[in-house]
Amino acid sequence: MSTSERIQKLIDSNDIVLFMKGVPAAPQCGFSAAVAQILAKLDVPFEGVNVLADPFIREGIKEFSNWPTIPQLYVKGEFVGGCDIVREMFQAGELATLLADKGIKAPAS
């Protein structure tokens, strides 16, 4: 399986995928930590993919999305953006709206 096929499978298999440095419980860069914290505040489940554990994914995701930096957030197969875009969308309420529009809700507690 090619790197792009592996990336596509991760995106297709999860409603929300965050390609990040580290894991959600232990991010290894401030930008990855910021996006993981935003998703935690929205209380939505997401798959964190540690690009540091796989150099093919680390380089391949940049080519796949045509976006040069990590983290990268995907929602229901759609590339949303990196840290700055996600932060701005969250602060404006647009990220919560996007998740709701895509049918993603916080789990009932």
CSV table of N, CA, C and O in Angstrom, one decimal:
chain,number,residue,atom,x,y,z
A,1,MET,N,0.9,-1.2,0.0
A,1,MET,CA,0.0,0.0,0.0
A,1,MET,C,0.9,1.2,0.0
A,1,MET,O,1.8,1.3,0.8
A,2,SER,N,0.6,2.2,-0.9
A,2,SER,CA,1.4,3.4,-0.9
A,2,SER,C,1.1,4.3,0.3
A,2,SER,O,0.1,4.1,0.9
A,3,THR,N,2.0,5.3,0.5
A,3,THR,CA,1.8,6.2,1.6
A,3,THR,C,0.5,7.0,1.4
A,3,THR,O,-0.3,7.1,2.3
A,4,SER,N,0.2,7.4,0.2
A,4,SER,CA,-1.1,8.2,0.0
A,4,SER,C,-2.3,7.3,0.2
A,4,SER,O,-3.3,7.8,0.7
A,5,GLU,N,-2.2,6.0,-0.1
A,5,GLU,CA,-3.3,5.1,0.1
A,5,GLU,C,-3.5,4.9,1.6
A,5,GLU,O,-4.6,4.8,2.1
A,6,ARG,N,-2.4,4.8,2.4
A,6,ARG,CA,-2.4,4.7,3.8
A,6,ARG,C,-3.1,5.9,4.4
A,6,ARG,O,-3.9,5.8,5.3
A,7,ILE,N,-2.7,7.1,4.0
A,7,ILE,CA,-3.3,8.3,4.5
A,7,ILE,C,-4.8,8.4,4.2
A,7,ILE,O,-5.6,8.7,5.0
A,8,GLN,N,-5.1,8.0,2.9
A,8,GLN,CA,-6.6,8.1,2.6
A,8,GLN,C,-7.4,7.1,3.4
A,8,GLN,O,-8.5,7.4,3.8
A,9,LYS,N,-6.8,5.9,3.7
A,9,LYS,CA,-7.5,5.0,4.6
A,9,LYS,C,-7.7,5.5,6.0
A,9,LYS,O,-8.8,5.3,6.5
A,10,LEU,N,-6.7,6.2,6.5
A,10,LEU,CA,-6.9,6.8,7.8
A,10,LEU,C,-8.0,7.9,7.8
A,10,LEU,O,-8.8,7.9,8.7
A,11,ILE,N,-8.0,8.7,6.8
A,11,ILE,CA,-9.0,9.7,6.6
A,11,ILE,C,-10.4,9.1,6.5
A,11,ILE,O,-11.4,9.6,7.0
A,12,ASP,N,-10.5,8.1,5.6
A,12,ASP,CA,-11.8,7.4,5.4
A,12,ASP,C,-12.3,6.7,6.6
A,12,ASP,O,-13.5,6.5,6.7
A,13,SER,N,-11.4,6.2,7.4
A,13,SER,CA,-11.8,5.3,8.6
A,13,SER,C,-12.2,6.1,9.8
A,13,SER,O,-12.7,5.5,10.8
A,14,ASN,N,-12.1,7.4,9.8
A,14,ASN,CA,-12.3,8.2,11.0
A,14,ASN,C,-13.0,9.5,10.6
A,14,ASN,O,-12.7,10.1,9.6
A,15,ASP,N,-14.0,9.9,11.4
A,15,ASP,CA,-14.7,11.1,11.2
A,15,ASP,C,-13.8,12.3,11.3
A,15,ASP,O,-13.9,13.3,10.5
A,16,ILE,N,-13.0,12.3,12.3
A,16,ILE,CA,-12.0,13.4,12.6
A,16,ILE,C,-10.6,12.8,12.7
A,16,ILE,O,-10.4,11.9,13.5
A,17,VAL,N,-9.7,13.3,11.9
A,17,VAL,CA,-8.3,12.9,12.0
A,17,VAL,C,-7.4,14.1,12.1
A,17,VAL,O,-7.5,15.0,11.4
A,18,LEU,N,-6.5,14.0,13.1
A,18,LEU,CA,-5.5,15.0,13.3
A,18,LEU,C,-4.2,14.4,13.1
A,18,LEU,O,-3.7,13.6,13.9
A,19,PHE,N,-3.5,14.8,12.0
A,19,PHE,CA,-2.1,14.5,11.8
A,19,PHE,C,-1.3,15.4,12.6
A,19,PHE,O,-1.4,16.7,12.4
A,20,MET,N,-0.6,14.9,13.6
A,20,MET,CA,0.1,15.8,14.6
A,20,MET,C,1.4,15.2,15.0
A,20,MET,O,1.8,14.1,14.6
A,21,LYS,N,2.2,16.1,15.6
A,21,LYS,CA,3.5,15.6,16.2
A,21,LYS,C,3.2,15.2,17.6
A,21,LYS,O,2.8,16.0,18.5
A,22,GLY,N,3.4,13.9,17.9
A,22,GLY,CA,3.0,13.3,19.2
A,22,GLY,C,1.6,12.7,19.1
A,22,GLY,O,1.1,12.4,18.0
A,23,VAL,N,1.1,12.4,20.3
A,23,VAL,CA,-0.3,11.8,20.4
A,23,VAL,C,-1.1,12.8,21.2
A,23,VAL,O,-0.6,13.7,21.9
A,24,PRO,N,-2.5,12.7,21.1
A,24,PRO,CA,-3.3,13.6,21.8
A,24,PRO,C,-3.0,13.8,23.3
A,24,PRO,O,-3.1,14.9,23.8
A,25,ALA,N,-2.7,12.7,24.0
A,25,ALA,CA,-2.3,12.8,25.4
A,25,ALA,C,-1.0,13.4,25.7
A,25,ALA,O,-0.7,13.9,26.8
A,26,ALA,N,-0.1,13.4,24.7
A,26,ALA,CA,1.3,13.9,24.8
A,26,ALA,C,1.8,14.5,23.5
A,26,ALA,O,2.6,14.0,22.9
A,27,PRO,N,1.2,15.7,23.1
A,27,PRO,CA,1.7,16.4,21.9
A,27,PRO,C,3.1,16.7,22.1
A,27,PRO,O,3.6,17.0,23.2
A,28,GLN,N,3.8,16.7,20.9
A,28,GLN,CA,5.3,17.1,21.0
A,28,GLN,C,5.6,18.4,20.2
A,28,GLN,O,6.7,18.6,19.9
A,29,CYS,N,4.6,19.2,20.0
A,29,CYS,CA,4.8,20.6,19.6
A,29,CYS,C,3.6,21.4,20.0
A,29,CYS,O,2.5,20.9,20.2
A,30,GLY,N,3.8,22.7,20.2
A,30,GLY,CA,2.7,23.6,20.6
A,30,GLY,C,1.6,23.7,19.7
A,30,GLY,O,0.4,23.8,20.1
A,31,PHE,N,1.8,23.6,18.4
A,31,PHE,CA,0.7,23.8,17.4
A,31,PHE,C,-0.2,22.5,17.5
A,31,PHE,O,-1.4,22.6,17.4
A,32,SER,N,0.5,21.3,17.6
A,32,SER,CA,-0.3,20.1,17.7
A,32,SER,C,-1.1,20.1,19.0
A,32,SER,O,-2.3,19.7,19.0
A,33,ALA,N,-0.5,20.6,20.1
A,33,ALA,CA,-1.2,20.6,21.4
A,33,ALA,C,-2.4,21.5,21.3
A,33,ALA,O,-3.4,21.2,21.8
A,34,ALA,N,-2.2,22.7,20.6
A,34,ALA,CA,-3.3,23.6,20.5
A,34,ALA,C,-4.5,23.0,19.8
A,34,ALA,O,-5.7,23.2,20.3
A,35,VAL,N,-4.3,22.3,18.7
A,35,VAL,CA,-5.4,21.8,17.9
A,35,VAL,C,-6.1,20.6,18.8
A,35,VAL,O,-7.3,20.5,18.8
A,36,ALA,N,-5.2,19.8,19.4
A,36,ALA,CA,-5.8,18.7,20.2
A,36,ALA,C,-6.6,19.3,21.3
A,36,ALA,O,-7.7,18.7,21.7
A,37,GLN,N,-6.2,20.4,22.0
A,37,GLN,CA,-6.9,21.0,23.0
A,37,GLN,C,-8.3,21.5,22.5
A,37,GLN,O,-9.3,21.4,23.2
A,38,ILE,N,-8.3,22.1,21.4
A,38,ILE,CA,-9.5,22.6,20.8
A,38,ILE,C,-10.5,21.5,20.6
A,38,ILE,O,-11.7,21.6,20.9
A,39,LEU,N,-10.0,20.4,20.0
A,39,LEU,CA,-10.9,19.3,19.8
A,39,LEU,C,-11.4,18.7,21.1
A,39,LEU,O,-12.6,18.3,21.2
A,40,ALA,N,-10.6,18.7,22.1
A,40,ALA,CA,-11.0,18.2,23.5
A,40,ALA,C,-12.0,19.2,24.1
A,40,ALA,O,-13.0,18.7,24.7
A,41,LYS,N,-11.9,20.5,23.9
A,41,LYS,CA,-12.9,21.4,24.4
A,41,LYS,C,-14.2,21.2,23.7
A,41,LYS,O,-15.3,21.4,24.3
A,42,LEU,N,-14.2,20.8,22.4
A,42,LEU,CA,-15.4,20.6,21.7
A,42,LEU,C,-16.0,19.2,22.1
A,42,LEU,O,-17.1,18.9,21.7
A,43,ASP,N,-15.2,18.4,22.8
A,43,ASP,CA,-15.6,17.1,23.3
A,43,ASP,C,-16.1,16.2,22.2
A,43,ASP,O,-17.1,15.5,22.2
A,44,VAL,N,-15.3,16.1,21.1
A,44,VAL,CA,-15.5,15.2,20.0
A,44,VAL,C,-14.4,14.2,19.9
A,44,VAL,O,-13.2,14.5,20.1
A,45,PRO,N,-14.7,13.0,19.6
A,45,PRO,CA,-13.7,12.0,19.5
A,45,PRO,C,-12.9,12.2,18.2
A,45,PRO,O,-13.5,12.6,17.2
A,46,PHE,N,-11.6,12.0,18.2
A,46,PHE,CA,-10.8,12.1,17.0
A,46,PHE,C,-9.6,11.2,17.1
A,46,PHE,O,-9.2,10.7,18.1
A,47,GLU,N,-9.1,10.9,15.9
A,47,GLU,CA,-8.0,10.0,15.7
A,47,GLU,C,-6.8,10.9,15.6
A,47,GLU,O,-6.7,11.7,14.7
A,48,GLY,N,-5.8,10.7,16.5
A,48,GLY,CA,-4.5,11.4,16.4
A,48,GLY,C,-3.5,10.5,15.7
A,48,GLY,O,-3.4,9.4,16.1
A,49,VAL,N,-2.9,11.0,14.7
A,49,VAL,CA,-1.9,10.2,13.9
A,49,VAL,C,-0.5,10.9,14.2
A,49,VAL,O,-0.3,12.1,13.8
A,50,ASN,N,0.4,10.2,14.9
A,50,ASN,CA,1.7,10.7,15.2
A,50,ASN,C,2.6,10.6,14.0
A,50,ASN,O,3.1,9.6,13.7
A,51,VAL,N,2.8,11.8,13.4
A,51,VAL,CA,3.7,11.8,12.2
A,51,VAL,C,5.1,11.5,12.5
A,51,VAL,O,5.9,11.2,11.6
A,52,LEU,N,5.5,11.8,13.8
A,52,LEU,CA,6.9,11.5,14.2
A,52,LEU,C,7.2,10.0,14.2
A,52,LEU,O,8.4,9.7,14.1
A,53,ALA,N,6.2,9.2,14.3
A,53,ALA,CA,6.4,7.8,14.3
A,53,ALA,C,6.6,7.1,13.0
A,53,ALA,O,7.0,6.0,12.8
A,54,ASP,N,6.3,7.9,11.9
A,54,ASP,CA,6.3,7.4,10.5
A,54,ASP,C,6.8,8.5,9.6
A,54,ASP,O,6.0,9.3,9.2
A,55,PRO,N,8.1,8.4,9.2
A,55,PRO,CA,8.6,9.5,8.3
A,55,PRO,C,7.9,9.5,6.9
A,55,PRO,O,7.8,10.6,6.3
A,56,PHE,N,7.3,8.4,6.5
A,56,PHE,CA,6.6,8.4,5.2
A,56,PHE,C,5.3,9.2,5.3
A,56,PHE,O,4.9,10.0,4.5
A,57,ILE,N,4.6,9.0,6.5
A,57,ILE,CA,3.4,9.8,6.7
A,57,ILE,C,3.7,11.2,6.9
A,57,ILE,O,3.0,12.1,6.4
A,58,ARG,N,4.8,11.5,7.7
A,58,ARG,CA,5.2,12.9,8.0
A,58,ARG,C,5.4,13.7,6.7
A,58,ARG,O,4.9,14.8,6.6
A,59,GLU,N,6.1,13.1,5.7
A,59,GLU,CA,6.3,13.8,4.5
A,59,GLU,C,5.1,13.7,3.5
A,59,GLU,O,4.7,14.6,2.8
A,60,GLY,N,4.5,12.5,3.5
A,60,GLY,CA,3.4,12.2,2.6
A,60,GLY,C,2.2,13.0,2.8
A,60,GLY,O,1.5,13.4,1.9
A,61,ILE,N,1.9,13.4,4.1
A,61,ILE,CA,0.7,14.2,4.4
A,61,ILE,C,0.8,15.6,3.8
A,61,ILE,O,-0.2,16.2,3.4
A,62,LYS,N,2.0,16.1,3.8
A,62,LYS,CA,2.2,17.4,3.2
A,62,LYS,C,1.9,17.5,1.7
A,62,LYS,O,1.3,18.4,1.2
A,63,GLU,N,2.4,16.4,1.1
A,63,GLU,CA,2.1,16.3,-0.4
A,63,GLU,C,0.6,16.0,-0.6
A,63,GLU,O,0.0,16.6,-1.5
A,64,PHE,N,0.1,15.1,0.2
A,64,PHE,CA,-1.3,14.7,0.1
A,64,PHE,C,-2.3,15.9,0.1
A,64,PHE,O,-3.2,16.0,-0.7
A,65,SER,N,-2.1,16.7,1.1
A,65,SER,CA,-3.0,17.9,1.3
A,65,SER,C,-2.5,19.1,0.6
A,65,SER,O,-3.3,20.1,0.5
A,66,ASN,N,-1.3,19.1,0.1
A,66,ASN,CA,-0.7,20.3,-0.5
A,66,ASN,C,-0.6,21.4,0.5
A,66,ASN,O,-0.9,22.6,0.3
A,67,TRP,N,-0.3,21.0,1.8
A,67,TRP,CA,-0.2,21.9,2.9
A,67,TRP,C,1.2,21.7,3.6
A,67,TRP,O,1.5,20.5,3.9
A,68,PRO,N,2.0,22.7,3.8
A,68,PRO,CA,3.4,22.4,4.2
A,68,PRO,C,3.7,22.1,5.6
A,68,PRO,O,4.8,21.7,6.0
A,69,THR,N,2.7,22.3,6.5
A,69,THR,CA,3.0,22.2,7.9
A,69,THR,C,2.1,21.2,8.6
A,69,THR,O,1.0,20.8,8.1
A,70,ILE,N,2.5,20.8,9.8
A,70,ILE,CA,1.7,19.9,10.6
A,70,ILE,C,1.5,20.7,11.9
A,70,ILE,O,2.4,21.4,12.4
A,71,PRO,N,0.3,20.6,12.5
A,71,PRO,CA,-0.7,19.6,12.4
A,71,PRO,C,-1.6,19.9,11.2
A,71,PRO,O,-1.6,21.0,10.6
A,72,GLN,N,-2.4,18.9,10.8
A,72,GLN,CA,-3.4,19.0,9.8
A,72,GLN,C,-4.6,18.3,10.2
A,72,GLN,O,-4.6,17.2,10.7
A,73,LEU,N,-5.8,19.0,10.1
A,73,LEU,CA,-7.0,18.4,10.6
A,73,LEU,C,-7.9,18.1,9.4
A,73,LEU,O,-8.1,18.9,8.5
A,74,TYR,N,-8.5,16.9,9.5
A,74,TYR,CA,-9.5,16.4,8.5
A,74,TYR,C,-10.8,16.1,9.2
A,74,TYR,O,-10.8,15.5,10.2
A,75,VAL,N,-11.9,16.6,8.6
A,75,VAL,CA,-13.2,16.3,9.1
A,75,VAL,C,-14.1,15.6,8.0
A,75,VAL,O,-14.3,16.2,7.0
A,76,LYS,N,-14.5,14.4,8.3
A,76,LYS,CA,-15.3,13.7,7.3
A,76,LYS,C,-14.7,13.7,5.9
A,76,LYS,O,-15.3,14.0,4.9
A,77,GLY,N,-13.4,13.5,5.9
A,77,GLY,CA,-12.7,13.4,4.6
A,77,GLY,C,-12.2,14.7,4.0
A,77,GLY,O,-11.5,14.8,3.0
A,78,GLU,N,-12.6,15.8,4.6
A,78,GLU,CA,-12.3,17.2,4.1
A,78,GLU,C,-11.2,17.8,4.9
A,78,GLU,O,-11.2,17.8,6.1
A,79,PHE,N,-10.2,18.3,4.2
A,79,PHE,CA,-9.1,19.0,4.8
A,79,PHE,C,-9.6,20.3,5.3
A,79,PHE,O,-10.1,21.1,4.6
A,80,VAL,N,-9.4,20.6,6.6
A,80,VAL,CA,-9.8,21.8,7.2
A,80,VAL,C,-8.7,22.8,7.3
A,80,VAL,O,-8.9,24.0,6.9
A,81,GLY,N,-7.5,22.4,7.8
A,81,GLY,CA,-6.4,23.3,7.8
A,81,GLY,C,-5.5,23.0,8.9
A,81,GLY,O,-5.6,21.9,9.5
A,82,GLY,N,-4.5,23.9,9.2
A,82,GLY,CA,-3.6,23.7,10.2
A,82,GLY,C,-4.0,24.5,11.5
A,82,GLY,O,-5.1,24.9,11.6
A,83,CYS,N,-3.0,24.7,12.4
A,83,CYS,CA,-3.3,25.3,13.7
A,83,CYS,C,-4.0,26.7,13.6
A,83,CYS,O,-5.0,26.9,14.2
A,84,ASP,N,-3.4,27.6,12.8
A,84,ASP,CA,-4.0,28.9,12.8
A,84,ASP,C,-5.4,28.9,12.3
A,84,ASP,O,-6.3,29.6,12.8
A,85,ILE,N,-5.7,28.2,11.2
A,85,ILE,CA,-7.0,28.1,10.7
A,85,ILE,C,-8.0,27.5,11.7
A,85,ILE,O,-9.1,28.0,11.9
A,86,VAL,N,-7.6,26.4,12.3
A,86,VAL,CA,-8.5,25.7,13.2
A,86,VAL,C,-8.7,26.6,14.4
A,86,VAL,O,-9.9,26.7,14.9
A,87,ARG,N,-7.7,27.3,14.9
A,87,ARG,CA,-7.9,28.2,16.0
A,87,ARG,C,-8.8,29.4,15.7
A,87,ARG,O,-9.7,29.7,16.5
A,88,GLU,N,-8.7,30.0,14.5
A,88,GLU,CA,-9.6,31.0,14.1
A,88,GLU,C,-11.0,30.5,13.9
A,88,GLU,O,-11.9,31.2,14.4
A,89,MET,N,-11.2,29.3,13.4
A,89,MET,CA,-12.5,28.8,13.2
A,89,MET,C,-13.1,28.5,14.6
A,89,MET,O,-14.3,28.7,14.7
A,90,PHE,N,-12.4,28.0,15.5
A,90,PHE,CA,-12.9,27.7,16.8
A,90,PHE,C,-13.3,29.0,17.5
A,90,PHE,O,-14.4,29.0,18.1
A,91,GLN,N,-12.5,30.0,17.5
A,91,GLN,CA,-12.8,31.3,18.1
A,91,GLN,C,-14.0,31.9,17.5
A,91,GLN,O,-14.8,32.6,18.3
A,92,ALA,N,-14.3,31.7,16.3
A,92,ALA,CA,-15.4,32.3,15.6
A,92,ALA,C,-16.7,31.5,15.7
A,92,ALA,O,-17.7,31.9,15.2
A,93,GLY,N,-16.5,30.3,16.3
A,93,GLY,CA,-17.7,29.3,16.3
A,93,GLY,C,-17.9,28.5,15.1
A,93,GLY,O,-18.8,27.7,15.0
A,94,GLU,N,-17.0,28.7,14.1
A,94,GLU,CA,-17.2,28.1,12.8
A,94,GLU,C,-16.8,26.6,12.9
A,94,GLU,O,-17.4,25.8,12.1
A,95,LEU,N,-15.9,26.2,13.7
A,95,LEU,CA,-15.5,24.8,13.8
A,95,LEU,C,-16.6,24.0,14.4
A,95,LEU,O,-16.9,22.9,13.9
A,96,ALA,N,-17.3,24.5,15.4
A,96,ALA,CA,-18.4,23.8,16.0
A,96,ALA,C,-19.5,23.6,15.0
A,96,ALA,O,-20.2,22.6,14.9
A,97,THR,N,-19.7,24.7,14.2
A,97,THR,CA,-20.8,24.7,13.2
A,97,THR,C,-20.4,23.6,12.1
A,97,THR,O,-21.3,22.9,11.7
A,98,LEU,N,-19.2,23.6,11.7
A,98,LEU,CA,-18.7,22.6,10.7
A,98,LEU,C,-19.0,21.2,11.2
A,98,LEU,O,-19.5,20.4,10.4
A,99,LEU,N,-18.6,20.9,12.4
A,99,LEU,CA,-18.8,19.6,13.0
A,99,LEU,C,-20.2,19.2,13.0
A,99,LEU,O,-20.6,18.1,12.6
A,100,ALA,N,-21.1,20.2,13.4
A,100,ALA,CA,-22.5,19.9,13.5
A,100,ALA,C,-23.1,19.7,12.1
A,100,ALA,O,-23.9,18.8,11.9
A,101,ASP,N,-22.6,20.5,11.1
A,101,ASP,CA,-23.1,20.3,9.8
A,101,ASP,C,-22.7,19.0,9.2
A,101,ASP,O,-23.4,18.4,8.3
A,102,LYS,N,-21.6,18.4,9.7
A,102,LYS,CA,-21.1,17.1,9.2
A,102,LYS,C,-21.7,16.0,10.0
A,102,LYS,O,-21.4,14.8,9.8
A,103,GLY,N,-22.6,16.3,11.0
A,103,GLY,CA,-23.2,15.3,11.8
A,103,GLY,C,-22.4,14.8,12.9
A,103,GLY,O,-22.7,13.7,13.4
A,104,ILE,N,-21.4,15.5,13.3
A,104,ILE,CA,-20.5,15.1,14.4
A,104,ILE,C,-20.9,15.8,15.7
A,104,ILE,O,-20.9,17.0,15.7
A,105,LYS,N,-21.3,15.0,16.7
A,105,LYS,CA,-21.7,15.6,17.9
A,105,LYS,C,-20.8,15.0,19.1
A,105,LYS,O,-20.3,14.0,19.0
A,106,ALA,N,-20.8,15.8,20.1
A,106,ALA,CA,-20.1,15.3,21.3
A,106,ALA,C,-20.9,14.1,21.9
A,106,ALA,O,-22.1,14.1,21.8
A,107,PRO,N,-20.2,13.1,22.4
A,107,PRO,CA,-20.9,12.0,23.0
A,107,PRO,C,-21.8,12.4,24.2
A,107,PRO,O,-21.5,13.3,24.9
A,108,ALA,N,-22.9,11.8,24.3
A,108,ALA,CA,-23.9,12.1,25.4
A,108,ALA,C,-23.2,11.6,26.7
A,108,ALA,O,-22.6,10.6,26.8
A,109,SER,N,-23.3,12.5,27.7
A,109,SER,CA,-22.7,12.1,29.0
A,109,SER,C,-23.7,11.8,30.0
A,109,SER,O,-24.9,11.9,29.8
